[in-house]
Amino acid sequence: MRVVVQRVTKASLTVDKELVSSIGRGIVVLTGLQHTDTQADLKWMCNKILNLRLWEADGKTWNKSVKAKDYEVLLVSQFTLYGTLQRGNKPGMLKSHWSTWIEIKSWFHLLIYVLFCRLPSCK
């Protein structure tokens, strides 16, 4: 599993000119899943995402996490994070290959569930 994390004051996700989701202050997490990822990998990454200390507090930089600040998370599936440019000029996506679209969708939904159940605002 690979992620790219970006702090934001606000963000939104639009698909085909339709707003899918939006957040206020928090993080956008581009997420690439690989066919060899396990549930243990998923839980570890969720813990890492929520506890990354990215904000200042009490005069100390890099002291508070998105979880501690009760900020929001926008999770975006991004299979191209496993793209490779080793051969030719066309990106290779072999590492991001899954048996079926349903399989990757179910793993992404599991990631969403685990991540958001660990947020303070999840009741």
PDB file of C-alpha atoms in Angstrom:
ATOM      1  CA  MET A   1       0.000   0.000   0.000  1.00  0.00           C
ATOM      2  CA  ARG A   2       1.217   3.473  -0.860  1.00  0.00           C
ATOM      3  CA  VAL A   3      -0.227   6.802   0.145  1.00  0.00           C
ATOM      4  CA  VAL A   4       0.470  10.443  -0.570  1.00  0.00           C
ATOM      5  CA  VAL A   5      -0.721  12.752   2.206  1.00  0.00           C
ATOM      6  CA  GLN A   6      -1.402  16.456   1.686  1.00  0.00           C
ATOM      7  CA  ARG A   7      -2.479  18.928   4.372  1.00  0.00           C
ATOM      8  CA  VAL A   8      -5.393  21.099   3.208  1.00  0.00           C
ATOM      9  CA  THR A   9      -7.556  23.933   4.478  1.00  0.00           C
ATOM     10  CA  LYS A  10     -10.336  22.569   2.279  1.00  0.00           C
ATOM     11  CA  ALA A  11     -10.602  20.048  -0.551  1.00  0.00           C
ATOM     12  CA  SER A  12     -13.171  18.392  -2.772  1.00  0.00           C
ATOM     13  CA  LEU A  13     -13.393  15.456  -5.146  1.00  0.00           C
ATOM     14  CA  THR A  14     -15.347  15.838  -8.377  1.00  0.00           C
ATOM     15  CA  VAL A  15     -16.017  13.065 -10.903  1.00  0.00           C
ATOM     16  CA  ASP A  16     -17.631  13.857 -14.266  1.00  0.00           C
ATOM     17  CA  LYS A  17     -18.522  17.358 -13.021  1.00  0.00           C
ATOM     18  CA  GLU A  18     -20.347  15.883 -10.009  1.00  0.00           C
ATOM     19  CA  LEU A  19     -19.178  16.601  -6.463  1.00  0.00           C
ATOM     20  CA  VAL A  20     -18.427  13.291  -4.746  1.00  0.00           C
ATOM     21  CA  SER A  21     -17.061  14.555  -1.431  1.00  0.00           C
ATOM     22  CA  SER A  22     -15.562  17.599   0.252  1.00  0.00           C
ATOM     23  CA  ILE A  23     -13.808  18.408   3.516  1.00  0.00           C
ATOM     24  CA  GLY A  24     -12.686  21.395   5.507  1.00  0.00           C
ATOM     25  CA  ARG A  25      -9.328  21.496   7.316  1.00  0.00           C
ATOM     26  CA  GLY A  26      -7.571  18.130   7.282  1.00  0.00           C
ATOM     27  CA  ILE A  27      -5.733  15.856   4.873  1.00  0.00           C
ATOM     28  CA  VAL A  28      -6.240  14.418   1.413  1.00  0.00           C
ATOM     29  CA  VAL A  29      -4.872  10.889   1.137  1.00  0.00           C
ATOM     30  CA  LEU A  30      -4.218   9.478  -2.333  1.00  0.00           C
ATOM     31  CA  THR A  31      -4.232   5.714  -1.814  1.00  0.00           C
ATOM     32  CA  GLY A  32      -2.713   3.015  -4.003  1.00  0.00           C
ATOM     33  CA  LEU A  33      -3.583  -0.566  -3.138  1.00  0.00           C
ATOM     34  CA  GLN A  34      -1.537  -3.523  -4.345  1.00  0.00           C
ATOM     35  CA  HIS A  35      -2.731  -7.105  -4.817  1.00  0.00           C
ATOM     36  CA  THR A  36      -0.270  -8.311  -2.154  1.00  0.00           C
ATOM     37  CA  ASP A  37      -1.608  -5.981   0.565  1.00  0.00           C
ATOM     38  CA  THR A  38      -2.991  -7.656   3.673  1.00  0.00           C
ATOM     39  CA  GLN A  39      -5.460  -6.601   6.348  1.00  0.00           C
ATOM     40  CA  ALA A  40      -2.479  -6.037   8.645  1.00  0.00           C
ATOM     41  CA  ASP A  41      -1.006  -3.601   6.064  1.00  0.00           C
ATOM     42  CA  LEU A  42      -4.335  -1.820   5.883  1.00  0.00           C
ATOM     43  CA  LYS A  43      -4.638  -1.437   9.672  1.00  0.00           C
ATOM     44  CA  TRP A  44      -1.020  -0.280   9.976  1.00  0.00           C
ATOM     45  CA  MET A  45      -1.512   2.377   7.280  1.00  0.00           C
ATOM     46  CA  CYS A  46      -4.751   3.614   8.863  1.00  0.00           C
ATOM     47  CA  ASN A  47      -2.946   4.043  12.167  1.00  0.00           C
ATOM     48  CA  LYS A  48      -0.078   5.867  10.440  1.00  0.00           C
ATOM     49  CA  ILE A  49      -2.426   8.204   8.507  1.00  0.00           C
ATOM     50  CA  LEU A  50      -4.398   9.177  11.601  1.00  0.00           C
ATOM     51  CA  ASN A  51      -1.365   9.684  13.822  1.00  0.00           C
ATOM     52  CA  LEU A  52       0.993  11.550  11.468  1.00  0.00           C
ATOM     53  CA  ARG A  53       1.917  14.702  13.361  1.00  0.00           C
ATOM     54  CA  LEU A  54       1.467  17.417  10.754  1.00  0.00           C
ATOM     55  CA  TRP A  55       0.241  20.441  12.736  1.00  0.00           C
ATOM     56  CA  GLU A  56       1.716  22.854  15.225  1.00  0.00           C
ATOM     57  CA  ALA A  57       0.413  22.999  18.779  1.00  0.00           C
ATOM     58  CA  ASP A  58       1.659  24.640  21.964  1.00  0.00           C
ATOM     59  CA  GLY A  59       4.427  26.380  20.036  1.00  0.00           C
ATOM     60  CA  LYS A  60       5.859  23.079  18.824  1.00  0.00           C
ATOM     61  CA  THR A  61       5.921  22.222  15.137  1.00  0.00           C
ATOM     62  CA  TRP A  62       4.825  18.798  13.922  1.00  0.00           C
ATOM     63  CA  ASN A  63       3.095  18.101  17.217  1.00  0.00           C
ATOM     64  CA  LYS A  64      -0.560  17.226  16.477  1.00  0.00           C
ATOM     65  CA  SER A  65      -2.218  14.698  14.183  1.00  0.00           C
ATOM     66  CA  VAL A  66      -5.429  14.869  12.161  1.00  0.00           C
ATOM     67  CA  LYS A  67      -6.959  12.629  14.823  1.00  0.00           C
ATOM     68  CA  ALA A  68      -5.804  14.820  17.726  1.00  0.00           C
ATOM     69  CA  LYS A  69      -7.080  17.974  16.015  1.00  0.00           C
ATOM     70  CA  ASP A  70     -10.358  16.251  15.025  1.00  0.00           C
ATOM     71  CA  TYR A  71      -9.836  17.349  11.426  1.00  0.00           C
ATOM     72  CA  GLU A  72     -11.220  15.643   8.329  1.00  0.00           C
ATOM     73  CA  VAL A  73      -9.820  13.068   5.906  1.00  0.00           C
ATOM     74  CA  LEU A  74     -10.599  12.807   2.191  1.00  0.00           C
ATOM     75  CA  LEU A  75      -9.521   9.380   0.956  1.00  0.00           C
ATOM     76  CA  VAL A  76      -9.028   9.011  -2.814  1.00  0.00           C
ATOM     77  CA  SER A  77      -8.296   5.763  -4.653  1.00  0.00           C
ATOM     78  CA  GLN A  78      -5.242   6.300  -6.893  1.00  0.00           C
ATOM     79  CA  PHE A  79      -3.994   3.082  -8.518  1.00  0.00           C
ATOM     80  CA  THR A  80      -1.347   4.981 -10.486  1.00  0.00           C
ATOM     81  CA  LEU A  81       0.775   5.237  -7.327  1.00  0.00           C
ATOM     82  CA  TYR A  82       2.057   1.787  -8.323  1.00  0.00           C
ATOM     83  CA  GLY A  83       2.792   2.793 -11.909  1.00  0.00           C
ATOM     84  CA  THR A  84       6.312   2.210 -13.135  1.00  0.00           C
ATOM     85  CA  LEU A  85       8.244   3.927 -15.913  1.00  0.00           C
ATOM     86  CA  GLN A  86      11.104   1.419 -16.052  1.00  0.00           C
ATOM     87  CA  ARG A  87      10.461   0.276 -19.601  1.00  0.00           C
ATOM     88  CA  GLY A  88       9.372   2.424 -22.508  1.00  0.00           C
ATOM     89  CA  ASN A  89       7.220   5.523 -22.330  1.00  0.00           C
ATOM     90  CA  LYS A  90       3.985   3.876 -21.256  1.00  0.00           C
ATOM     91  CA  PRO A  91       3.373   3.503 -17.500  1.00  0.00           C
ATOM     92  CA  GLY A  92       3.254  -0.100 -16.325  1.00  0.00           C
ATOM     93  CA  MET A  93       0.503  -0.957 -13.843  1.00  0.00           C
ATOM     94  CA  LEU A  94       1.360  -4.597 -13.098  1.00  0.00           C
ATOM     95  CA  LYS A  95       1.829  -4.030  -9.353  1.00  0.00           C
ATOM     96  CA  SER A  96      -1.566  -2.363  -9.045  1.00  0.00           C
ATOM     97  CA  HIS A  97      -3.268  -5.241 -10.872  1.00  0.00           C
ATOM     98  CA  TRP A  98      -6.174  -6.917  -9.099  1.00  0.00           C
ATOM     99  CA  SER A  99      -8.213  -9.940 -10.150  1.00  0.00           C
ATOM    100  CA  THR A 100     -11.430  -7.965 -10.387  1.00  0.00           C
ATOM    101  CA  TRP A 101     -12.644  -4.416  -9.946  1.00  0.00           C
ATOM    102  CA  ILE A 102     -14.971  -5.688  -7.211  1.00  0.00           C
ATOM    103  CA  GLU A 103     -11.965  -7.003  -5.273  1.00  0.00           C
ATOM    104  CA  ILE A 104     -10.171  -3.650  -5.213  1.00  0.00           C
ATOM    105  CA  LYS A 105     -13.397  -1.801  -4.466  1.00  0.00           C
ATOM    106  CA  SER A 106     -14.083  -4.034  -1.457  1.00  0.00           C
ATOM    107  CA  TRP A 107     -10.525  -3.474  -0.146  1.00  0.00           C
ATOM    108  CA  PHE A 108     -10.885   0.290  -0.565  1.00  0.00           C
ATOM    109  CA  HIS A 109     -14.223   0.214   1.280  1.00  0.00           C
ATOM    110  CA  LEU A 110     -12.583  -1.777   4.080  1.00  0.00           C
ATOM    111  CA  LEU A 111      -9.852   0.875   4.270  1.00  0.00           C
ATOM    112  CA  ILE A 112     -12.508   3.595   4.543  1.00  0.00           C
ATOM    113  CA  TYR A 113     -14.324   1.685   7.282  1.00  0.00           C
ATOM    114  CA  VAL A 114     -11.201   1.027   9.369  1.00  0.00           C
ATOM    115  CA  LEU A 115      -9.935   4.595   8.951  1.00  0.00           C
ATOM    116  CA  PHE A 116     -13.139   6.388   9.803  1.00  0.00           C
ATOM    117  CA  CYS A 117     -14.036   4.146  12.738  1.00  0.00           C
ATOM    118  CA  ARG A 118     -10.790   5.284  14.341  1.00  0.00           C
ATOM    119  CA  LEU A 119     -11.570   8.998  13.997  1.00  0.00           C
ATOM    120  CA  PRO A 120     -12.821  10.810  17.113  1.00  0.00           C
ATOM    121  CA  SER A 121     -15.883  12.127  15.254  1.00  0.00           C
ATOM    122  CA  CYS A 122     -16.972   8.604  14.245  1.00  0.00           C
ATOM    123  CA  LYS A 123     -19.741   7.525  16.566  1.00  0.00           C
TER     124      LYS A 123
END
